[in-house]
Short mmCIF file of C-alpha atoms in Angstrom, two decimals:
data_model
loop_
_atom_site.label_atom_id
_atom_site.label_comp_id
_atom_site.label_asym_id
_atom_site.label_seq_id
_atom_site.Cartn_x
_atom_site.Cartn_y
_atom_site.Cartn_z
CA MET O 601 -80.10 9.30 85.91
CA THR O 602 -77.88 8.90 88.96
CA ALA O 603 -74.28 10.02 89.12
CA ASP O 604 -72.85 6.53 88.66
CA LYS O 605 -74.91 6.08 85.47
CA LEU O 606 -73.44 9.33 84.24
CA ILE O 607 -69.96 8.04 85.02
CA ILE O 608 -70.65 4.87 83.03
CA ILE O 609 -71.90 6.90 80.08
CA ALA O 610 -68.85 9.19 80.21
CA GLY O 611 -66.56 6.15 80.29
CA VAL O 612 -68.37 4.57 77.35
CA CYS O 613 -68.09 7.80 75.35
CA ILE O 614 -64.35 8.10 75.95
CA PHE O 615 -63.79 4.42 75.16
CA ALA O 616 -65.74 4.67 71.89
CA ALA O 617 -63.92 7.87 70.89
CA VAL O 618 -60.53 6.25 71.44
CA MET O 619 -61.57 3.09 69.60
CA CYS O 620 -62.62 5.16 66.59
CA ARG O 621 -59.05 6.41 66.22
CA VAL O 622 -57.69 2.85 66.54
CA TYR O 623 -59.52 1.80 63.38
CA ASP O 624 -58.30 4.72 61.28
CA ASN O 625 -55.39 2.88 59.69
CA GLY O 626 -56.82 -0.66 59.54
CA ALA O 627 -60.53 -0.54 58.72
CA LYS O 628 -62.25 2.87 58.82
CA GLU O 629 -65.84 1.64 58.62
CA TYR O 630 -65.55 0.05 62.07
CA GLY O 631 -65.00 3.52 63.50
CA VAL O 632 -68.45 4.49 62.22
CA LEU O 633 -69.94 1.25 63.52
CA ILE O 634 -68.59 1.71 67.03
CA LYS O 635 -69.91 5.29 67.06
CA ILE O 636 -73.36 4.02 66.10
CA ALA O 637 -73.19 1.27 68.72
CA ALA O 638 -72.20 3.73 71.46
CA ALA O 639 -74.85 6.26 70.37
CA VAL O 640 -77.56 3.60 70.35
CA VAL O 641 -76.64 2.18 73.76
CA ILE O 642 -76.37 5.58 75.42
CA SER O 643 -79.57 7.01 73.95
CA THR O 644 -81.46 3.86 74.96
CA ALA O 645 -80.27 4.35 78.54
CA VAL O 646 -81.00 8.09 78.57
CA ILE O 647 -84.48 7.74 77.07
CA GLY O 648 -85.16 4.96 79.55
CA CYS O 649 -84.44 7.45 82.34
CA LEU O 650 -86.91 9.94 80.81
CA VAL O 651 -89.96 7.78 81.55
CA PRO O 652 -90.50 8.92 85.19
CA VAL O 653 -90.01 12.55 84.18
CA ILE O 654 -92.71 12.27 81.52
CA GLU O 655 -95.10 10.59 83.95
CA ARG O 656 -94.62 13.42 86.45
CA ILE O 657 -95.18 16.04 83.74
CA GLU O 658 -98.37 14.28 82.65
CA ASP O 659 -99.52 14.18 86.26
CA MET O 660 -98.93 17.92 86.74
CA TYR O 661 -100.53 18.66 83.38
CA SER O 662 -103.66 16.66 84.17
CA ARG O 663 -104.22 18.80 87.28
CA ILE O 664 -104.15 21.98 85.19
CA SER O 665 -106.41 21.12 82.28
CA THR O 666 -108.38 18.10 81.04
CA ASP O 667 -107.34 18.59 77.37
CA GLU O 668 -104.51 16.09 76.66
CA THR O 669 -103.89 16.93 72.97
CA TYR O 670 -101.28 19.65 73.51
CA LEU O 671 -99.14 17.49 75.77
CA THR O 672 -99.23 14.48 73.44
CA ILE O 673 -98.27 16.70 70.49
CA MET O 674 -95.34 18.10 72.47
CA LEU O 675 -94.14 14.63 73.51
CA LYS O 676 -94.41 13.29 69.97
CA GLY O 677 -92.46 16.30 68.73
CA LEU O 678 -89.79 15.59 71.30
CA GLY O 679 -89.55 11.98 70.13
CA ILE O 680 -89.30 13.03 66.49
CA CYS O 681 -86.55 15.52 67.36
CA CYS O 682 -84.59 12.88 69.27
CA LEU O 683 -84.70 10.39 66.40
CA THR O 684 -83.93 12.97 63.73
CA GLN O 685 -81.02 14.38 65.71
CA LEU O 686 -79.56 10.90 66.22
CA ALA O 687 -79.84 9.99 62.55
CA SER O 688 -78.51 13.26 61.15
CA ASP O 689 -75.61 13.46 63.60
CA ILE O 690 -74.47 9.91 62.79
CA CYS O 691 -74.68 10.63 59.05
CA ARG O 692 -72.84 13.95 59.40
CA ASP O 693 -70.19 12.35 61.63
CA SER O 694 -69.41 9.66 59.07
CA GLY O 695 -68.99 12.31 56.38
CA GLU O 696 -72.36 12.04 54.61
CA GLU O 697 -73.66 15.61 54.72
CA THR O 698 -76.37 14.91 52.13
CA LEU O 699 -77.89 12.09 54.17
CA ALA O 700 -77.81 14.28 57.27
CA VAL O 701 -79.74 17.03 55.48
CA GLN O 702 -82.23 14.48 54.16
CA ALA O 703 -82.80 13.12 57.69
CA GLU O 704 -83.37 16.63 59.00
CA MET O 705 -85.77 17.40 56.14
CA ALA O 706 -87.79 14.31 57.03
CA GLY O 707 -87.83 15.31 60.70
CA LYS O 708 -88.98 18.84 59.93
CA THR O 709 -91.75 17.56 57.69
CA ALA O 710 -92.93 15.17 60.38
CA LEU O 711 -92.93 17.98 62.94
CA LEU O 712 -94.84 20.29 60.59
CA ILE O 713 -97.51 17.69 59.97
CA LEU O 714 -97.72 17.01 63.70
CA ALA O 715 -98.12 20.67 64.64
CA LEU O 716 -100.58 21.63 61.87
CA PRO O 717 -103.70 21.35 64.09
CA LEU O 718 -102.10 23.81 66.50
CA PHE O 719 -101.63 26.39 63.75
CA GLU O 720 -105.28 26.04 62.78
CA LYS O 721 -106.43 26.51 66.38
CA THR O 722 -104.30 29.62 66.90
CA ALA O 723 -105.43 31.07 63.56
CA GLY O 724 -109.05 30.46 64.56
CA LEU O 725 -108.49 32.16 67.91
CA ALA O 726 -106.87 35.15 66.19
CA LEU O 727 -109.80 35.49 63.81
CA GLU O 728 -112.26 35.39 66.69
CA LEU O 729 -110.35 38.15 68.46
CA ILE O 730 -110.40 40.36 65.37
CA TYR O 731 -114.04 39.94 64.46
CA MET B 1045 -77.39 -0.46 79.98
CA ASP B 1046 -75.65 -3.27 78.09
CA ILE B 1047 -72.12 -2.23 77.26
CA GLU B 1048 -71.25 -5.70 75.91
CA LEU B 1049 -72.43 -4.58 72.47
CA ILE B 1050 -69.72 -1.92 72.30
CA PHE B 1051 -67.02 -4.34 73.41
CA LYS B 1052 -68.15 -6.94 70.87
CA VAL B 1053 -68.07 -4.35 68.06
CA ALA B 1054 -64.64 -3.18 69.22
CA GLY B 1055 -63.34 -6.76 69.32
CA VAL B 1056 -64.60 -7.64 65.85
CA GLY B 1057 -63.17 -4.38 64.54
CA ILE B 1058 -59.73 -5.04 65.97
CA ILE B 1059 -59.64 -8.58 64.58
CA VAL B 1060 -60.66 -7.39 61.13
CA ALA B 1061 -58.20 -4.49 61.21
CA VAL B 1062 -55.30 -6.82 62.05
CA LEU B 1063 -56.38 -9.37 59.44
CA ASN B 1064 -56.63 -6.59 56.87
CA ILE B 1065 -53.08 -5.46 57.47
CA LEU B 1066 -51.79 -9.05 57.39
CA LEU B 1067 -53.61 -9.92 54.18
CA LYS B 1068 -52.50 -6.69 52.52
CA LYS B 1069 -48.89 -7.48 53.38
CA ALA B 1070 -49.36 -10.95 51.80
CA GLU B 1071 -50.75 -9.25 48.62
CA ARG B 1072 -54.21 -10.87 49.07
CA ASP B 1073 -56.30 -7.71 48.90
CA GLU B 1074 -59.50 -9.47 47.79
CA GLN B 1075 -59.42 -11.72 50.87
CA ALA B 1076 -58.85 -8.62 52.99
CA LEU B 1077 -62.04 -7.19 51.50
CA MET B 1078 -63.84 -10.48 52.21
CA THR B 1079 -62.86 -10.44 55.90
CA THR B 1080 -63.93 -6.80 56.18
CA LEU B 1081 -67.33 -7.64 54.70
CA ALA B 1082 -67.70 -10.69 56.95
CA GLY B 1083 -66.89 -8.60 60.01
CA LEU B 1084 -69.33 -5.93 58.84
CA VAL B 1085 -72.13 -8.48 58.55
CA VAL B 1086 -71.42 -9.87 62.03
CA VAL B 1087 -71.43 -6.41 63.61
CA LEU B 1088 -74.58 -5.30 61.82
CA MET B 1089 -76.39 -8.47 62.90
CA LEU B 1090 -75.39 -7.66 66.49
CA MET B 1091 -76.55 -4.05 66.26
CA ILE B 1092 -79.85 -4.52 64.44
CA SER B 1093 -81.61 -5.82 67.58
CA GLU B 1094 -80.17 -2.98 69.67
CA ILE B 1095 -81.32 -0.32 67.19
CA GLY B 1096 -84.77 -1.92 67.07
CA ASN B 1097 -84.78 -1.90 70.87
CA LEU B 1098 -83.96 1.83 70.86
CA PHE B 1099 -86.75 2.65 68.40
CA GLU B 1100 -89.21 0.62 70.48
CA THR B 1101 -88.19 2.51 73.65
CA VAL B 1102 -88.64 5.85 71.88
CA ARG B 1103 -92.02 4.77 70.54
CA GLU B 1104 -93.29 3.73 73.97
CA THR B 1105 -91.85 6.71 75.84
CA PHE B 1106 -93.11 9.44 73.53
CA GLY B 1107 -96.24 7.68 72.29
CA ILE B 1108 -95.33 8.00 68.63
#
């Protein structure tokens, strides 16, 4: 994520925002489509830049402890949050509040299912401490 | 970082918007709707592969 990539992304955002207003009188649905196109292109680029960061985190994490489950659960949660946020923001932006709430509900359920083993482990630890 | 997708979507949108206004002035509203739908199909075909590409990147990066 160098500075010139950031400049490109800023330019793309401004261009897409302006183009959305161009379509307001002619054909509104193309405003939504160009927002989706810009969001998809930019998030692909940004997530592509995340790969080295994740590798470094995994490297640091492997030095600390051998147990990989917590890190994989965190990374999966991060991926679920990214997807849910993208979907619900696009739906809310195009005026569909219900679809946005449904997307967020699905994301929260996925996160809950993902994090359930962690709750069990912490509950077990708490019980051990008490008894 | 392929920005061509955004320019293609913008181009198709402008063409369809202009055609819409022309056809509405010529009282051919149903053909205006047809051109809008045709443009919609073209744009969605363009974007489907990009959206699939995004989901694949997310899947590989986060190990979902």
